[in-house]
Amino acid sequence: MAVSTCSTGKQGHETPTGVFVVLEKDRNHHSSIYDDAPMPNMNRLTWSGVALHAGNLPGYPASHGCVRLPMKFSELLFGVTHVGTPVIIAGAHTDPWELTHPGMVLSGYAEHEFEQVVSSLDGKKLPSDWAAAESYPVTSVIVSSADRVIELIENDRVVARSKLTLKGGDALGSHVFVLNGAANDARGLRWSAITHSAAASPAMRDDAVMQRIAADPAFVEAMQQRMHPGMTMVLTDAPLSPDSRTGKDFVIVTTG
């Protein structure tokens, strides 16, 4: 849709990397921390002050942690985001690309299960605003090779947890998948994939790691019931410690 340069956090105020969601939107926002500075087309990512907004782009990191954008780009972005939209901030990554997982995530599937999942997704089209968290909670899945654990999170609450079965090696790499919907022709699910670091082996490519992870049947069922377009799934080799996730502020933080 659009590509732009930006200005991120300067030394001492570095912009954190990881997977966030838009917490708040304000077209005419002013900073409550930095002398009422204007922050047009603001998409808030953390309650502590990190946001996407229009601002000065001097050609180097210059903000206090926010991501400054050109005015026109910020207007386009503001027009397509909603509360709950996933936002990925990465130091280095591949361009997003679409892949189709040939079966149900984390397991194979019987013929009738695919129709059930498609029917469920059709009833969960992206809302114009995700403020109604009770009806449309923000759903995230975190897979950790370090802990051999997979968690299902709604908003800031872990609703299911399972032992991770990892095939073909001990490492996953750093990946983010965003669910787009069903691919009826391939009888699978369409995902947008982003790799945060260069794959060290064929087994760590986006299209390969999806085939390597599995969870307990009860977890798979809970995940299928909560899947919606826009759901994010993060694969990481980092442990799932309190230092890597906090409340509703960061949904997932992959690096400091």
mmCIF file of C-alpha atoms in Angstrom:
data_model
loop_
_atom_site.group_PDB
_atom_site.id
_atom_site.type_symbol
_atom_site.label_atom_id
_atom_site.label_comp_id
_atom_site.label_asym_id
_atom_site.label_seq_id
_atom_site.Cartn_x
_atom_site.Cartn_y
_atom_site.Cartn_z
ATOM 1 C CA MET A 1 0.000 0.000 0.000
ATOM 2 C CA ALA A 2 2.773 2.436 0.897
ATOM 3 C CA VAL A 3 6.438 2.566 1.892
ATOM 4 C CA SER A 4 8.238 5.398 3.650
ATOM 5 C CA THR A 5 11.320 6.411 5.552
ATOM 6 C CA CYS A 6 10.905 7.232 9.238
ATOM 7 C CA SER A 7 12.778 8.589 12.238
ATOM 8 C CA THR A 8 12.950 6.383 15.338
ATOM 9 C CA GLY A 9 14.327 6.847 18.853
ATOM 10 C CA LYS A 10 17.678 8.522 19.389
ATOM 11 C CA GLN A 11 20.417 7.157 21.645
ATOM 12 C CA GLY A 12 19.101 6.717 25.155
ATOM 13 C CA HIS A 13 15.504 6.683 23.896
ATOM 14 C CA GLU A 14 15.684 3.787 21.428
ATOM 15 C CA THR A 15 12.417 2.571 19.930
ATOM 16 C CA PRO A 16 11.687 -0.939 21.224
ATOM 17 C CA THR A 17 11.292 -3.761 18.715
ATOM 18 C CA GLY A 18 8.658 -6.439 18.904
ATOM 19 C CA VAL A 19 4.974 -7.036 18.196
ATOM 20 C CA PHE A 20 2.511 -4.429 19.441
ATOM 21 C CA VAL A 21 -1.143 -3.559 18.925
ATOM 22 C CA VAL A 22 -2.686 -0.114 18.462
ATOM 23 C CA LEU A 23 -4.003 0.873 21.889
ATOM 24 C CA GLU A 24 -5.451 4.288 21.062
ATOM 25 C CA LYS A 25 -5.956 6.591 18.068
ATOM 26 C CA ASP A 26 -6.054 10.398 18.001
ATOM 27 C CA ARG A 27 -5.904 12.412 14.784
ATOM 28 C CA ASN A 28 -4.953 15.644 16.598
ATOM 29 C CA HIS A 29 -2.910 14.371 19.528
ATOM 30 C CA HIS A 30 -0.472 16.502 21.552
ATOM 31 C CA SER A 31 2.210 15.082 23.815
ATOM 32 C CA SER A 32 1.512 15.101 27.540
ATOM 33 C CA ILE A 33 5.234 14.533 28.224
ATOM 34 C CA TYR A 34 7.154 16.768 25.796
ATOM 35 C CA ASP A 35 5.850 20.365 25.960
ATOM 36 C CA ASP A 36 2.495 19.722 24.278
ATOM 37 C CA ALA A 37 4.324 18.802 21.033
ATOM 38 C CA PRO A 38 1.907 18.058 18.157
ATOM 39 C CA MET A 39 1.673 14.383 17.137
ATOM 40 C CA PRO A 40 -0.784 14.292 14.211
ATOM 41 C CA ASN A 41 -2.397 10.982 13.195
ATOM 42 C CA MET A 42 -1.208 9.264 16.362
ATOM 43 C CA ASN A 43 -1.462 5.474 16.734
ATOM 44 C CA ARG A 44 -0.439 4.648 20.325
ATOM 45 C CA LEU A 45 1.603 1.455 20.821
ATOM 46 C CA THR A 46 2.460 1.702 24.549
ATOM 47 C CA TRP A 47 0.964 3.608 27.454
ATOM 48 C CA SER A 48 4.473 4.755 28.346
ATOM 49 C CA GLY A 49 4.698 6.955 25.266
ATOM 50 C CA VAL A 50 5.680 5.033 22.105
ATOM 51 C CA ALA A 51 3.478 5.816 19.102
ATOM 52 C CA LEU A 52 3.371 6.177 15.325
ATOM 53 C CA HIS A 53 2.688 9.761 14.243
ATOM 54 C CA ALA A 54 3.589 12.493 11.767
ATOM 55 C CA GLY A 55 6.721 14.455 12.605
ATOM 56 C CA ASN A 56 10.081 15.838 11.561
ATOM 57 C CA LEU A 57 12.326 13.414 9.634
ATOM 58 C CA PRO A 58 15.920 14.717 9.766
ATOM 59 C CA GLY A 59 17.357 11.559 8.208
ATOM 60 C CA TYR A 60 18.557 9.906 11.435
ATOM 61 C CA PRO A 61 17.067 8.620 14.736
ATOM 62 C CA ALA A 62 15.819 11.725 16.557
ATOM 63 C CA SER A 63 12.675 10.936 18.542
ATOM 64 C CA HIS A 64 12.165 10.038 22.210
ATOM 65 C CA GLY A 65 11.056 6.540 21.180
ATOM 66 C CA CYS A 66 8.192 7.224 18.797
ATOM 67 C CA VAL A 67 8.232 6.403 15.102
ATOM 68 C CA ARG A 68 7.926 9.680 13.173
ATOM 69 C CA LEU A 69 6.358 9.488 9.716
ATOM 70 C CA PRO A 70 5.777 11.870 6.796
ATOM 71 C CA MET A 71 2.396 13.587 7.038
ATOM 72 C CA LYS A 72 0.887 11.954 3.947
ATOM 73 C CA PHE A 73 2.014 8.480 4.977
ATOM 74 C CA SER A 74 0.672 9.000 8.520
ATOM 75 C CA GLU A 75 -2.705 10.008 7.053
ATOM 76 C CA LEU A 76 -2.843 6.833 4.957
ATOM 77 C CA LEU A 77 -1.860 4.721 7.949
ATOM 78 C CA PHE A 78 -4.364 6.378 10.261
ATOM 79 C CA GLY A 79 -7.101 5.643 7.737
ATOM 80 C CA VAL A 80 -6.572 1.870 7.762
ATOM 81 C CA THR A 81 -5.708 1.071 11.388
ATOM 82 C CA HIS A 82 -8.080 0.352 14.248
ATOM 83 C CA VAL A 83 -7.678 -0.327 17.944
ATOM 84 C CA GLY A 84 -6.143 -3.806 17.998
ATOM 85 C CA THR A 85 -4.279 -3.606 14.685
ATOM 86 C CA PRO A 86 -0.980 -5.540 14.980
ATOM 87 C CA VAL A 87 2.158 -3.413 14.519
ATOM 88 C CA ILE A 88 5.566 -5.009 14.007
ATOM 89 C CA ILE A 89 8.718 -3.001 14.719
ATOM 90 C CA ALA A 90 11.841 -4.830 13.608
ATOM 91 C CA GLY A 91 15.522 -4.010 13.412
ATOM 92 C CA ALA A 92 15.979 -6.221 10.346
ATOM 93 C CA HIS A 93 13.438 -8.370 8.528
ATOM 94 C CA THR A 94 12.268 -9.667 5.192
ATOM 95 C CA ASP A 95 9.559 -7.932 3.200
ATOM 96 C CA PRO A 96 6.112 -9.273 4.113
ATOM 97 C CA TRP A 97 4.880 -12.046 1.846
ATOM 98 C CA GLU A 98 1.835 -14.266 1.797
ATOM 99 C CA LEU A 99 1.930 -17.994 2.434
ATOM 100 C CA THR A 100 -0.786 -20.601 2.647
ATOM 101 C CA HIS A 101 -0.507 -23.245 5.309
ATOM 102 C CA PRO A 102 -1.806 -26.460 3.724
ATOM 103 C CA GLY A 103 -3.630 -27.637 6.834
ATOM 104 C CA MET A 104 -4.934 -26.415 10.135
ATOM 105 C CA VAL A 105 -2.340 -24.640 12.250
ATOM 106 C CA LEU A 106 -0.539 -26.910 14.742
ATOM 107 C CA SER A 107 -2.228 -30.066 13.469
ATOM 108 C CA GLY A 108 -3.677 -31.870 10.520
ATOM 109 C CA TYR A 109 -7.405 -31.560 9.995
ATOM 110 C CA ALA A 110 -10.318 -33.702 9.006
ATOM 111 C CA GLU A 111 -12.481 -32.670 6.062
ATOM 112 C CA HIS A 112 -15.279 -31.247 8.213
ATOM 113 C CA GLU A 113 -12.865 -29.190 10.350
ATOM 114 C CA PHE A 114 -11.857 -26.938 7.468
ATOM 115 C CA GLU A 115 -15.479 -25.933 6.814
ATOM 116 C CA GLN A 116 -15.922 -25.215 10.521
ATOM 117 C CA VAL A 117 -12.896 -22.941 10.608
ATOM 118 C CA VAL A 118 -13.939 -21.094 7.435
ATOM 119 C CA SER A 119 -17.419 -20.585 8.841
ATOM 120 C CA SER A 120 -15.944 -19.244 12.070
ATOM 121 C CA LEU A 121 -13.651 -16.804 10.240
ATOM 122 C CA ASP A 122 -16.535 -15.544 8.080
ATOM 123 C CA GLY A 123 -18.310 -14.494 11.255
ATOM 124 C CA LYS A 124 -15.306 -12.486 12.455
ATOM 125 C CA LYS A 125 -14.622 -9.919 9.770
ATOM 126 C CA LEU A 126 -12.329 -7.119 10.853
ATOM 127 C CA PRO A 127 -14.413 -4.520 12.713
ATOM 128 C CA SER A 128 -14.055 -0.829 11.931
ATOM 129 C CA ASP A 129 -12.815 -0.348 15.491
ATOM 130 C CA TRP A 130 -11.726 -3.048 17.908
ATOM 131 C CA ALA A 131 -12.839 -1.075 20.957
ATOM 132 C CA ALA A 132 -15.465 -3.704 21.769
ATOM 133 C CA ALA A 133 -12.900 -6.051 23.304
ATOM 134 C CA GLU A 134 -15.587 -8.328 24.725
ATOM 135 C CA SER A 135 -16.879 -9.118 21.233
ATOM 136 C CA TYR A 136 -13.581 -8.912 19.366
ATOM 137 C CA PRO A 137 -10.665 -9.525 21.733
ATOM 138 C CA VAL A 138 -7.174 -9.126 20.308
ATOM 139 C CA THR A 139 -5.798 -12.662 19.968
ATOM 140 C CA SER A 140 -2.109 -13.553 19.863
ATOM 141 C CA VAL A 141 -0.217 -16.838 19.873
ATOM 142 C CA ILE A 142 3.371 -17.045 21.160
ATOM 143 C CA VAL A 143 5.580 -20.035 20.411
ATOM 144 C CA SER A 144 8.861 -20.349 22.347
ATOM 145 C CA SER A 145 11.465 -22.929 21.387
ATOM 146 C CA ALA A 146 13.483 -22.084 24.511
ATOM 147 C CA ASP A 147 10.662 -23.076 26.880
ATOM 148 C CA ARG A 148 9.040 -25.613 24.525
ATOM 149 C CA VAL A 149 5.779 -23.811 25.304
ATOM 150 C CA ILE A 150 2.996 -22.239 23.253
ATOM 151 C CA GLU A 151 0.549 -19.698 24.714
ATOM 152 C CA LEU A 152 -2.772 -18.310 23.503
ATOM 153 C CA ILE A 153 -3.419 -14.737 24.677
ATOM 154 C CA GLU A 154 -6.610 -12.653 24.557
ATOM 155 C CA ASN A 155 -5.857 -9.003 25.181
ATOM 156 C CA ASP A 156 -3.504 -9.306 28.198
ATOM 157 C CA ARG A 157 -4.692 -12.694 29.521
ATOM 158 C CA VAL A 158 -3.228 -16.144 28.823
ATOM 159 C CA VAL A 159 -6.290 -18.307 28.061
ATOM 160 C CA ALA A 160 -4.535 -21.517 27.004
ATOM 161 C CA ARG A 161 -1.074 -23.018 27.310
ATOM 162 C CA SER A 162 0.461 -26.185 25.900
ATOM 163 C CA LYS A 163 3.690 -28.090 25.660
ATOM 164 C CA LEU A 164 5.268 -27.399 22.266
ATOM 165 C CA THR A 165 6.229 -30.281 20.025
ATOM 166 C CA LEU A 166 9.032 -29.081 17.762
ATOM 167 C CA LYS A 167 10.086 -31.211 14.822
ATOM 168 C CA GLY A 168 13.364 -31.079 12.929
ATOM 169 C CA GLY A 169 15.700 -29.160 15.250
ATOM 170 C CA ASP A 170 15.787 -26.998 18.366
ATOM 171 C CA ALA A 171 15.601 -23.473 16.879
ATOM 172 C CA LEU A 172 12.774 -21.587 15.159
ATOM 173 C CA GLY A 173 14.243 -18.159 14.443
ATOM 174 C CA SER A 174 12.124 -15.014 14.840
ATOM 175 C CA HIS A 175 8.927 -14.933 12.782
ATOM 176 C CA VAL A 176 5.618 -13.097 12.821
ATOM 177 C CA PHE A 177 2.532 -14.419 11.038
ATOM 178 C CA VAL A 178 -0.684 -12.415 10.642
ATOM 179 C CA LEU A 179 -3.812 -14.371 9.708
ATOM 180 C CA ASN A 180 -5.524 -13.059 6.568
ATOM 181 C CA GLY A 181 -8.268 -15.651 6.145
ATOM 182 C CA ALA A 182 -9.089 -18.938 4.466
ATOM 183 C CA ALA A 183 -7.627 -20.143 1.172
ATOM 184 C CA ASN A 184 -10.444 -22.314 -0.102
ATOM 185 C CA ASP A 185 -8.609 -23.475 -3.224
ATOM 186 C CA ALA A 186 -5.725 -24.863 -1.128
ATOM 187 C CA ARG A 187 -7.979 -25.823 1.789
ATOM 188 C CA GLY A 188 -5.707 -23.982 4.169
ATOM 189 C CA LEU A 189 -5.211 -20.617 5.834
ATOM 190 C CA ARG A 190 -3.553 -17.535 4.317
ATOM 191 C CA TRP A 191 -0.941 -15.739 6.435
ATOM 192 C CA SER A 192 1.259 -12.701 5.935
ATOM 193 C CA ALA A 193 4.756 -13.696 7.038
ATOM 194 C CA ILE A 194 7.661 -11.578 8.234
ATOM 195 C CA THR A 195 11.028 -12.982 9.326
ATOM 196 C CA HIS A 196 12.932 -10.779 11.793
ATOM 197 C CA SER A 197 16.326 -12.308 11.077
ATOM 198 C CA ALA A 198 17.990 -14.148 8.233
ATOM 199 C CA ALA A 199 17.086 -17.824 8.277
ATOM 200 C CA ALA A 200 20.066 -19.924 9.290
ATOM 201 C CA SER A 201 18.771 -23.058 7.568
ATOM 202 C CA PRO A 202 15.920 -24.186 5.282
ATOM 203 C CA ALA A 203 14.122 -25.504 8.388
ATOM 204 C CA MET A 204 13.861 -21.931 9.733
ATOM 205 C CA ARG A 205 12.168 -20.390 6.682
ATOM 206 C CA ASP A 206 8.652 -19.028 7.162
ATOM 207 C CA ASP A 207 7.093 -21.758 5.038
ATOM 208 C CA ALA A 208 9.016 -24.487 6.876
ATOM 209 C CA VAL A 209 8.566 -23.514 10.531
ATOM 210 C CA MET A 210 4.767 -23.650 10.222
ATOM 211 C CA GLN A 211 5.118 -27.354 9.485
ATOM 212 C CA ARG A 212 7.396 -28.001 12.473
ATOM 213 C CA ILE A 213 5.223 -26.901 15.385
ATOM 214 C CA ALA A 214 2.444 -28.845 17.106
ATOM 215 C CA ALA A 215 0.493 -28.529 20.348
ATOM 216 C CA ASP A 216 -1.914 -30.530 22.484
ATOM 217 C CA PRO A 217 -5.390 -31.141 20.961
ATOM 218 C CA ALA A 218 -7.086 -29.052 23.676
ATOM 219 C CA PHE A 219 -4.888 -26.066 22.809
ATOM 220 C CA VAL A 220 -5.543 -26.473 19.075
ATOM 221 C CA GLU A 221 -9.289 -26.493 19.740
ATOM 222 C CA ALA A 222 -9.070 -23.356 21.901
ATOM 223 C CA MET A 223 -7.030 -21.611 19.206
ATOM 224 C CA GLN A 224 -9.447 -22.585 16.436
ATOM 225 C CA GLN A 225 -12.377 -21.196 18.429
ATOM 226 C CA ARG A 226 -10.647 -17.821 18.836
ATOM 227 C CA MET A 227 -9.002 -17.378 15.431
ATOM 228 C CA HIS A 228 -9.911 -14.202 13.551
ATOM 229 C CA PRO A 229 -8.459 -12.235 10.623
ATOM 230 C CA GLY A 230 -5.662 -10.128 12.076
ATOM 231 C CA MET A 231 -4.642 -12.654 14.718
ATOM 232 C CA THR A 232 -0.867 -12.708 15.164
ATOM 233 C CA MET A 233 1.353 -15.718 15.782
ATOM 234 C CA VAL A 234 4.908 -15.051 16.956
ATOM 235 C CA LEU A 235 7.663 -17.665 16.873
ATOM 236 C CA THR A 236 10.762 -16.955 18.931
ATOM 237 C CA ASP A 237 13.814 -18.660 20.401
ATOM 238 C CA ALA A 238 13.544 -16.407 23.480
ATOM 239 C CA PRO A 239 11.998 -17.648 26.739
ATOM 240 C CA LEU A 240 8.514 -16.477 27.715
ATOM 241 C CA SER A 241 9.523 -14.564 30.824
ATOM 242 C CA PRO A 242 7.861 -11.520 32.445
ATOM 243 C CA ASP A 243 10.663 -9.476 30.880
ATOM 244 C CA SER A 244 9.407 -10.294 27.383
ATOM 245 C CA ARG A 245 5.723 -9.492 27.843
ATOM 246 C CA THR A 246 3.835 -7.009 29.995
ATOM 247 C CA GLY A 247 0.117 -6.402 30.480
ATOM 248 C CA LYS A 248 -1.767 -4.490 27.817
ATOM 249 C CA ASP A 249 1.242 -2.304 27.121
ATOM 250 C CA PHE A 250 3.405 -4.594 25.003
ATOM 251 C CA VAL A 251 1.616 -7.656 23.729
ATOM 252 C CA ILE A 252 4.943 -9.272 22.893
ATOM 253 C CA VAL A 253 8.435 -7.841 23.029
ATOM 254 C CA THR A 254 10.989 -9.881 21.122
ATOM 255 C CA THR A 255 14.037 -7.727 21.861
ATOM 256 C CA GLY A 256 14.894 -4.873 24.172
#
